[in-house]
Coordinates of C-alpha atoms in Angstrom, one line a residue:
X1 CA 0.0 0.0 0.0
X2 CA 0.4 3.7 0.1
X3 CA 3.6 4.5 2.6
X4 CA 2.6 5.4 5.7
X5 CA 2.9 9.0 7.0
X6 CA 1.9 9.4 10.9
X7 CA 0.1 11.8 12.3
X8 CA 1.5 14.7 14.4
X9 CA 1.7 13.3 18.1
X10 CA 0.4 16.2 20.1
X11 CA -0.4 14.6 23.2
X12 CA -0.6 10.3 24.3
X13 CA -3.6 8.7 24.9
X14 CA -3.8 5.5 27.1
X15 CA -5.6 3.1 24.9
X16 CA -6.1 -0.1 26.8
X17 CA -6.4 -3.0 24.5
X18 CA -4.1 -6.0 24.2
X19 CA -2.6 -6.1 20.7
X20 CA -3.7 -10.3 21.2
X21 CA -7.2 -9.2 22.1
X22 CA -9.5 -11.2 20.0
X23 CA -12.7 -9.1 21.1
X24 CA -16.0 -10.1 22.9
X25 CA -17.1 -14.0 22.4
X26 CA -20.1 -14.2 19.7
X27 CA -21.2 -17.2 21.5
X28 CA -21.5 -15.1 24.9
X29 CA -23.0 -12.3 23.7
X30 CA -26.9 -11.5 22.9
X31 CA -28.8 -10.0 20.6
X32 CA -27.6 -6.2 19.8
X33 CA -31.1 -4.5 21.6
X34 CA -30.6 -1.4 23.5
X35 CA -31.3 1.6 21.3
X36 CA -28.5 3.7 19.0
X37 CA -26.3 6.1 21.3
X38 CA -25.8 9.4 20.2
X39 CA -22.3 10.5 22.6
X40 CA -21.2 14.5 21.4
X41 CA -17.8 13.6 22.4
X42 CA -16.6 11.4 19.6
X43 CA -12.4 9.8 19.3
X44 CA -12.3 9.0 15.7
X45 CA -9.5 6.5 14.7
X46 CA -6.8 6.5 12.0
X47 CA -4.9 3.4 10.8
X48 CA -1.9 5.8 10.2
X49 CA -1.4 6.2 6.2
X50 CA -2.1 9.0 4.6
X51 CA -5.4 7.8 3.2
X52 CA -6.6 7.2 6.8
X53 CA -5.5 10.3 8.0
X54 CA -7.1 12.6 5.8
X55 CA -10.5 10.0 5.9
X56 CA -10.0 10.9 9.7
X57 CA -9.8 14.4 9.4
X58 CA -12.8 14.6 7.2
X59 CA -14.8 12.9 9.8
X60 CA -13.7 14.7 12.3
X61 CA -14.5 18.2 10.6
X62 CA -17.9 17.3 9.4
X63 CA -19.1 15.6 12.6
X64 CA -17.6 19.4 14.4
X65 CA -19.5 21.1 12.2
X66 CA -22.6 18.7 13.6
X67 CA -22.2 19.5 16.4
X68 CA -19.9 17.2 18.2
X69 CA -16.8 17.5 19.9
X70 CA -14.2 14.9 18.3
X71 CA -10.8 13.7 18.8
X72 CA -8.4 11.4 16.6
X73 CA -5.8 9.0 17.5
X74 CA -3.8 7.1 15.2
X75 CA -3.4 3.1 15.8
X76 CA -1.9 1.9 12.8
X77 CA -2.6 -2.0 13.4
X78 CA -6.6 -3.6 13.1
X79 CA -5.6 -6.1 15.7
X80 CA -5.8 -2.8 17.9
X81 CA -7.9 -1.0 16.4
X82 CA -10.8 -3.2 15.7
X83 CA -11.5 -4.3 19.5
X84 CA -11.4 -0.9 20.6
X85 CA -13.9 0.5 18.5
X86 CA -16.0 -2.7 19.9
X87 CA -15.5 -1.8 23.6
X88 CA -16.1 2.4 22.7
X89 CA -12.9 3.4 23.0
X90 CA -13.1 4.5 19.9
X91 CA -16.7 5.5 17.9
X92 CA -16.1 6.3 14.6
X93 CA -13.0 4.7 11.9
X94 CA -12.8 4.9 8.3
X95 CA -12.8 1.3 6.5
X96 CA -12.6 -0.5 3.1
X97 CA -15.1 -2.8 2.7
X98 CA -14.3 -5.5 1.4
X99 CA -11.1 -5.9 3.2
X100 CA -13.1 -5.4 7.0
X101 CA -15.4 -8.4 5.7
X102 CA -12.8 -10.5 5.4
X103 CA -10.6 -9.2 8.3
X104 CA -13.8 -9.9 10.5
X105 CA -14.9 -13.3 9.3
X106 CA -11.4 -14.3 9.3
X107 CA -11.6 -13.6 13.4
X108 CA -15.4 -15.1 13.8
X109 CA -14.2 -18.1 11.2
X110 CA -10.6 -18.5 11.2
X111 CA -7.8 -17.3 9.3
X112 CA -8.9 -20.3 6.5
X113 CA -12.4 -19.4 6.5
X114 CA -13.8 -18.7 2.8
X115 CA -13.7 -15.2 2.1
X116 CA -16.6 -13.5 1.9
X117 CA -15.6 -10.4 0.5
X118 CA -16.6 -9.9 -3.7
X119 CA -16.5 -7.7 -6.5
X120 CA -20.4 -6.8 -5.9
X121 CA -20.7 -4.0 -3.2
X122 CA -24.3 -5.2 -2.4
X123 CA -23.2 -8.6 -1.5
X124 CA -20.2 -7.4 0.5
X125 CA -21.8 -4.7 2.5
X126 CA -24.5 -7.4 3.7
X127 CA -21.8 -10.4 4.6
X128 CA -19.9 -7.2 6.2
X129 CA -23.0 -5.7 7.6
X130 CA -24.1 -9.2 9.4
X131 CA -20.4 -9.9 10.5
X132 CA -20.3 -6.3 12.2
X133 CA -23.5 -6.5 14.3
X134 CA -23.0 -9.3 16.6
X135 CA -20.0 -7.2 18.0
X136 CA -21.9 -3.4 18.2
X137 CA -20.6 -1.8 15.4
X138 CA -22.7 0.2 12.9
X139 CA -21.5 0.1 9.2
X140 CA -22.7 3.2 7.5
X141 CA -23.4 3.9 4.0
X142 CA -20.5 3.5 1.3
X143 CA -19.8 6.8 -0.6
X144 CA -18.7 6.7 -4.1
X145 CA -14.9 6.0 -3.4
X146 CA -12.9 2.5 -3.7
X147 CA -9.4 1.8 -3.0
X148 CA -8.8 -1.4 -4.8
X149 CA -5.8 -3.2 -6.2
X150 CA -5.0 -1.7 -9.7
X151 CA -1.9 -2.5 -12.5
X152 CA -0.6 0.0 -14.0
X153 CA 1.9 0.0 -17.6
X154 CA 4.0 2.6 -18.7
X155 CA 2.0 4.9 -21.0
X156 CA 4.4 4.4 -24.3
X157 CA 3.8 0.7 -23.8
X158 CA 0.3 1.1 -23.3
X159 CA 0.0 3.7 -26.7
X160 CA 2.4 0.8 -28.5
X161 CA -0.3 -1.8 -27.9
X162 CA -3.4 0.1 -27.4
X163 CA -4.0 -1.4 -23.9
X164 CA -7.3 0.3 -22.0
X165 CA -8.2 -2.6 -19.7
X166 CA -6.8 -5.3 -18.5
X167 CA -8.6 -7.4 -20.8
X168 CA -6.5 -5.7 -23.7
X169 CA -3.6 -6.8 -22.2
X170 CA -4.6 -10.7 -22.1
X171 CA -5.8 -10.5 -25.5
X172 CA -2.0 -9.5 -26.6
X173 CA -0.2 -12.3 -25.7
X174 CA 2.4 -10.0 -24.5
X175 CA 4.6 -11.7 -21.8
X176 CA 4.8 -9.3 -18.6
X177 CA 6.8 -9.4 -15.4
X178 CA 5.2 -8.2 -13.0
X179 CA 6.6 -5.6 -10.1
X180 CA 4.5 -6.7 -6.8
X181 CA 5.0 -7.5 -3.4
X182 CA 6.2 -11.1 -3.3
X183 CA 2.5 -12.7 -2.0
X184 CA 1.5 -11.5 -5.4
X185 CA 2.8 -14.9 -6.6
X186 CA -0.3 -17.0 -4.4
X187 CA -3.2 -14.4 -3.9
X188 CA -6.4 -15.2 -6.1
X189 CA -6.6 -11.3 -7.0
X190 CA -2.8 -11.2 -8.2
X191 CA -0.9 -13.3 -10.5
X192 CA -3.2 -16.3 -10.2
X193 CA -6.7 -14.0 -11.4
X194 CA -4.6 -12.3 -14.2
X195 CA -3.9 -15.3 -15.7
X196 CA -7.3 -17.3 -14.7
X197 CA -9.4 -14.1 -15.3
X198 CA -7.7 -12.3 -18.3
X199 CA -5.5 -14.8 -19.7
X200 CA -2.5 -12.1 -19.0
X201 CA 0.9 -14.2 -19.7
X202 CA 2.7 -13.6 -16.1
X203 CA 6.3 -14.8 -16.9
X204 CA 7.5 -13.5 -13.4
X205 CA 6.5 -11.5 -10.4
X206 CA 9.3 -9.0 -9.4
X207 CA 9.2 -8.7 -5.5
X208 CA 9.5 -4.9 -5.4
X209 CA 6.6 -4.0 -3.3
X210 CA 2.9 -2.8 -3.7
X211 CA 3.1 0.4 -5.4
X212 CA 6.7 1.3 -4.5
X213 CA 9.2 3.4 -5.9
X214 CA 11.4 0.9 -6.9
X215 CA 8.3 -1.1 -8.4
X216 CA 7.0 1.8 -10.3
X217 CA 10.8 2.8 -11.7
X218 CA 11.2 -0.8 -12.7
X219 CA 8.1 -0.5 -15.3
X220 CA 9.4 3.2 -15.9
X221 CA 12.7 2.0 -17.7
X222 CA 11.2 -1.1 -18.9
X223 CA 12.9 -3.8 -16.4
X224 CA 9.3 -5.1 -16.1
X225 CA 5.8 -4.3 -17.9
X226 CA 3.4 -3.6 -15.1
X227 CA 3.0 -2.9 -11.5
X228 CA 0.3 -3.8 -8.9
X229 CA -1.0 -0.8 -7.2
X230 CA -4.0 1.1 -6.2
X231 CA -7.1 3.2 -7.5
X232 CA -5.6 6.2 -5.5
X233 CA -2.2 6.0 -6.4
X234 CA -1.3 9.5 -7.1
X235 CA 2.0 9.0 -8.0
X236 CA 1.2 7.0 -11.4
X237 CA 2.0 10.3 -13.4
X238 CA 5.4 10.9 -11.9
X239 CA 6.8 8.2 -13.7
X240 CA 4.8 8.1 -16.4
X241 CA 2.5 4.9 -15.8
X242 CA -1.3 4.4 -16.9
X243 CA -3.6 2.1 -15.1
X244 CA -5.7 -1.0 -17.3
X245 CA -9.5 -0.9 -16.5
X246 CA -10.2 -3.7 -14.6
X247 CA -13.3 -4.2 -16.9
X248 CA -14.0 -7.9 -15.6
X249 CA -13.8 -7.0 -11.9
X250 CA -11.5 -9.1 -10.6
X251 CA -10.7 -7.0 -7.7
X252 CA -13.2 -6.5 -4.4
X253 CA -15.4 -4.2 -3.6
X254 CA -13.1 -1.7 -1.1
X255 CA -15.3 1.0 -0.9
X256 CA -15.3 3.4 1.9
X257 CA -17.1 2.9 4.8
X258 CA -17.5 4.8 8.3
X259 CA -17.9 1.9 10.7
X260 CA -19.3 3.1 14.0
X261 CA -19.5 1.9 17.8
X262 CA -23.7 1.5 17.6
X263 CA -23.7 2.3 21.6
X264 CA -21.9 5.6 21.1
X265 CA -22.3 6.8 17.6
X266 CA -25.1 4.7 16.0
X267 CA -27.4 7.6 16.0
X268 CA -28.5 9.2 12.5
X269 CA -26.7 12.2 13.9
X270 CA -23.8 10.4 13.0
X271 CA -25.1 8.8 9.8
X272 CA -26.5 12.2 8.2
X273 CA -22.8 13.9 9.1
X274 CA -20.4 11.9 7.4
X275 CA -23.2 10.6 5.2
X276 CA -22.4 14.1 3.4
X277 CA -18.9 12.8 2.3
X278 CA -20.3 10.6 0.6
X279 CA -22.4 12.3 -2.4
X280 CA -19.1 14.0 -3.2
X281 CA -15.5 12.2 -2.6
X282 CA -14.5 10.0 -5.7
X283 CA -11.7 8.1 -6.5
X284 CA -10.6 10.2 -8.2
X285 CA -10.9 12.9 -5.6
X286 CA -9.1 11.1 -3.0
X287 CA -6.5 10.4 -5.1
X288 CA -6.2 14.1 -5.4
X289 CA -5.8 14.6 -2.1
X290 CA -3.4 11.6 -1.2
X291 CA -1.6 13.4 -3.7
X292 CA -1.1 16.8 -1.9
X293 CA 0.1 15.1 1.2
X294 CA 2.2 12.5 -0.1
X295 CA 4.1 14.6 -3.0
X296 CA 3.2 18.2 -1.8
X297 CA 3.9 17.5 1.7
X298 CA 0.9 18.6 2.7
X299 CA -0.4 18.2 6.5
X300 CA -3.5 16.1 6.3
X301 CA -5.8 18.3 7.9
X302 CA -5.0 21.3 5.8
X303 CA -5.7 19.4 3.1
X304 CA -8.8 17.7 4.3
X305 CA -10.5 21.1 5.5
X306 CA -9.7 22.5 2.1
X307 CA -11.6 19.8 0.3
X308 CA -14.4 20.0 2.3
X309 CA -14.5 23.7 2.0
X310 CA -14.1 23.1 -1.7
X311 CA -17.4 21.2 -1.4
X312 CA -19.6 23.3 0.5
X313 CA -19.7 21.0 3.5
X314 CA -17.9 23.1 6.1
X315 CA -17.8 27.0 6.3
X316 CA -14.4 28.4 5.4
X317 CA -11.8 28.8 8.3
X318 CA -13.4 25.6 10.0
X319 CA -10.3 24.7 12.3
X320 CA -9.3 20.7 12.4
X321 CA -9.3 19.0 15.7
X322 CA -5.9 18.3 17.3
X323 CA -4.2 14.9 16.8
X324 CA -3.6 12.5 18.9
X325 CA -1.4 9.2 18.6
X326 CA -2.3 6.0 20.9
X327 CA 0.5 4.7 23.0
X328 CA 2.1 1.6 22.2
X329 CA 0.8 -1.3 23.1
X330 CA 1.8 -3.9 25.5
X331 CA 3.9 -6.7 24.0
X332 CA 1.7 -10.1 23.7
X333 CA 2.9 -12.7 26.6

């Protein structure tokens, strides 16, 4: 993914949660019944990337301009994260969702449960939605941006073979190594559905990394033809790379999602605040703004307030809420 770019550490938060935690016992716990909470003091979490930093910040300002008082801290690990949105020591935390469908039937199921996790956002959202309940959390509605896996090919190849989509690409017999991170070589949505899904002729996956700088330069000069990234990569330019459509969607449905504690934030307070985000903040959009932090060196929360202004959502010379990191974690024994 993305590289990683922390949040200013203002002040320490206790955050007590085991990283082995593997959150309350389905079988112990009963039906989900007492009515939505509605706290006005929210923390809203950040899994430490850029992406999640300026998703944070967003929150955060919209839900200020609701009328609540918020606060961010950034835990860059789910197996934090996740149980302490459970317990309420966290309310609010951007996801993908897809990826938190798996993550959570993974922890109900096992790490070889099936995934359940697809291409169709309908079908993911209600495997996700039932997996979420059981353990209080509230998944709101998905906005209009994902943050999938994408290839991208450098654009003179792409010109030289009039490749669009991915299914171009297979179609061209062209042999392509590809730059990736070195799991590439086993995961179904990788090397194995390229080939099964669009016939693409994998000769070799060069362990460079998801969306490196090294992977990216190594399809630059031609040392291989295509590199697996993301839909928000805003680099892509810099070095002269085009994405292929994934026109048979191969990849999941990672779309956005606010996930909520239901005791604390599950009131349509909530919902109707960041459900604002969501009529406006595209792909393309957020790859915009990954872009002014990550290459302009941006801070996050300049960049998010400025979108939002840009939108109409907050009034202009709305100030971000101060950020907060969560101490470490004890060691597991």
């Amino acid at each position: 993914m993305r590289p990683r770019r922390a949040l200013p550490v203002l002040l320490a938060l206790p955050l007590w949660v085991s990283a082995c935690t593997t959150g309350p016992s389905l079988e112990n716990q009963g039906e989900v019944t007492a009515p939505p909470g509605d706290s006005k003091h929210l923390t809203i979490g950040s899994a430490g990337f850029t992406e999640s930093d300026l998703l944070a910040q967003m929150y955060a300002l919209l839900l200020d301009r609701a009328g609540y008082s918020t606060k961010i801290i950034s835990v860059t690990n789910r197996e934090i994260y996740e149980p302490a949105l459970e317990s309420g020591q966290i309310d609010v935390v951007p996801e993908y969702a897809a990826t938190f469908a798996d993550w959570l039937n993974a922890k109900k199921n096992g790490a070889d449960a099936a995934p359940v996790g697809s291409p169709d956002l309908a079908t993911t959202m209600k495997a996700l939605r039932a997996l979420a309940a059981p353990r209080g959390l509230t998944v709101l509605d998905p906005g209009r941006a994902v943050d999938q896996n994408a290839f991208a090919v450098a654009a003179p190849y792409a010109a030289e073979h009039h490749l669009k989509t991915l299914s171009d690409l297979g179609g061209s017999g062209l042999p392509v190594r590809l730059a990736a991170g070195d799991e590439c070589v086993q995961r179904p949505y990788c090397a194995p559905g390229l080939k099964k899904t669009y016939g693409i002729r994998i000769t070799a996956v060069d362990p460079k990394g998801v969306g490196t700088t090294q992977a990216k330069q190594a399809v630059q000069n031609g040392q291989d033809q295509m590199v697996l990234t993301t839909t928000t990569d805003a680099t892509l330019d810099d070095f002269g790379l085009v994405l292929l459509a994934d026109d048979k969607h191969l990849q999941n449905a990672d779309y956005l999602v606010p996930v909520v504690n239901r005791s604390r934030a599950g009131s349509g307070g909530v919902r109707k605040a960041l459900g604002k985000l969501n009529t406006v903040l595209t792909t393309a959009d957020l790859a915009r703004v990954n872009e002014q932090v990550d290459s302009w060196r941006r801070l996050p929360e300049d960049v998010a307030r400025t979108y939002l202004e840009s939108k109409n959502l907050i009034p202009s010379g709305q100030k971000a809420p101060l950020a907060r990191a969560a101490r470490r974690m004890p060691d597991c024994q």
